[in-house]
Amino acid sequence: MKLILALPLLLATLSVATAVPGLSERETACIATGSCDIFKPAPAKACSGDRKESDVCEGKKLRKQNSFHNCSNQDGKCCAKEKDGSGGQPATGNGEDCGYCFSGKCKG
């Protein structure tokens, strides 16, 4: 009896999944079973290391800081060239051109 009730639902699910053109067998199976993570967003990219404008420090701006190690010692995680967080680089290196220290990580 349960099989008879479940059969229409199974057929409807498979017909919807196979009706989408351009999907691979794996994608079709994932949609039909709901067991894949193809709809999760891609993880954020880390910074390039070149202090590009697209490399941005997240979190709260802590202070203007000269050295990377001083930023890191004050619980900072990212150094940015600009006040808005652009030109970011992780506060893990040595050097005296940190700029602005931020509490968040660097995202590219």
Coordinates of C-alpha atoms in Angstrom, one line a residue:
M1 CA 0.0 0.0 0.0
K2 CA 2.8 2.4 0.9
L3 CA 4.6 1.6 -2.3
I4 CA 1.5 2.5 -4.4
L5 CA 1.3 5.9 -2.6
A6 CA 5.0 6.6 -3.1
L7 CA 5.2 5.6 -6.7
P8 CA 3.4 8.7 -8.1
L9 CA 5.7 11.0 -6.1
L10 CA 8.8 9.1 -7.3
L11 CA 7.7 9.3 -11.0
A12 CA 6.9 13.0 -10.7
T13 CA 10.3 13.7 -9.1
L14 CA 12.1 11.8 -11.9
S15 CA 10.1 13.5 -14.7
V16 CA 10.9 17.0 -13.3
A17 CA 14.6 16.1 -13.0
T18 CA 14.9 14.6 -16.5
A19 CA 12.9 17.5 -18.1
V20 CA 15.8 20.0 -17.5
P21 CA 18.0 20.1 -20.6
G22 CA 21.8 20.4 -20.3
L23 CA 22.2 18.6 -17.0
S24 CA 24.6 15.7 -16.5
E25 CA 23.5 12.4 -15.1
R26 CA 25.1 13.3 -11.8
E27 CA 23.2 16.6 -11.6
T28 CA 19.9 15.0 -12.5
A29 CA 20.4 12.3 -9.8
C30 CA 21.3 15.0 -7.3
I31 CA 18.2 17.0 -8.1
A32 CA 16.0 13.9 -8.1
T33 CA 17.2 12.8 -4.7
G34 CA 18.0 16.2 -3.2
S35 CA 21.4 14.8 -2.0
C36 CA 23.9 17.1 -3.6
D37 CA 25.4 20.5 -2.8
I38 CA 25.6 22.0 -6.2
F39 CA 23.4 24.9 -5.0
K40 CA 25.7 26.0 -2.3
P41 CA 27.7 29.2 -3.0
A42 CA 31.3 28.9 -3.8
P43 CA 33.6 29.7 -0.9
A44 CA 35.1 33.2 -0.8
K45 CA 38.5 33.6 -2.4
A46 CA 41.4 34.6 -0.2
C47 CA 43.4 37.7 -1.1
S48 CA 45.9 37.6 -4.0
G49 CA 48.9 38.7 -2.0
D50 CA 49.5 41.6 -4.4
R51 CA 47.4 44.2 -2.4
K52 CA 45.0 44.7 -5.3
E53 CA 42.0 47.0 -4.9
S54 CA 39.8 43.9 -5.0
D55 CA 41.6 42.5 -2.0
V56 CA 39.5 43.8 0.9
C57 CA 39.9 43.5 4.7
E58 CA 36.7 42.6 6.5
G59 CA 35.7 43.3 10.0
K60 CA 36.2 46.4 12.1
K61 CA 38.9 48.9 11.4
L62 CA 41.1 48.8 14.5
R63 CA 43.7 51.5 14.0
K64 CA 46.3 53.0 11.6
Q65 CA 49.3 50.7 11.9
N66 CA 52.8 50.8 10.5
S67 CA 54.0 47.2 10.8
F68 CA 52.3 43.9 10.0
H69 CA 53.6 42.2 13.2
N70 CA 52.2 45.0 15.4
C71 CA 48.8 44.6 13.8
S72 CA 48.9 40.9 14.4
N73 CA 50.1 41.4 18.0
Q74 CA 47.0 43.5 18.6
D75 CA 44.6 40.8 17.4
G76 CA 44.4 42.2 13.8
K77 CA 44.1 39.8 11.0
C78 CA 44.4 42.0 7.9
C79 CA 46.4 45.1 6.8
A80 CA 44.9 47.4 4.2
K81 CA 46.4 50.3 2.2
E82 CA 43.2 52.3 2.4
K83 CA 40.7 53.3 5.2
D84 CA 37.9 51.4 3.4
G85 CA 39.8 48.1 3.6
S86 CA 40.9 47.9 0.0
G87 CA 44.4 46.8 -0.8
G88 CA 44.3 44.2 1.8
Q89 CA 46.8 41.6 2.8
P90 CA 46.8 39.1 5.7
A91 CA 48.7 40.5 8.8
T92 CA 51.1 37.6 8.8
G93 CA 54.2 39.0 7.2
N94 CA 57.0 41.4 8.2
G95 CA 57.3 44.9 6.9
E96 CA 56.5 48.5 7.8
D97 CA 53.7 49.3 5.3
C98 CA 50.6 47.8 6.9
G99 CA 48.5 50.9 6.6
Y100 CA 45.2 50.2 8.4
C101 CA 44.7 47.2 10.7
F102 CA 41.4 45.3 10.5
S103 CA 39.9 42.6 12.7
G104 CA 38.6 40.4 9.9
K105 CA 40.2 38.3 7.2
C106 CA 41.3 39.3 3.8
K107 CA 38.9 38.4 0.9
G108 CA 39.8 38.7 -2.7

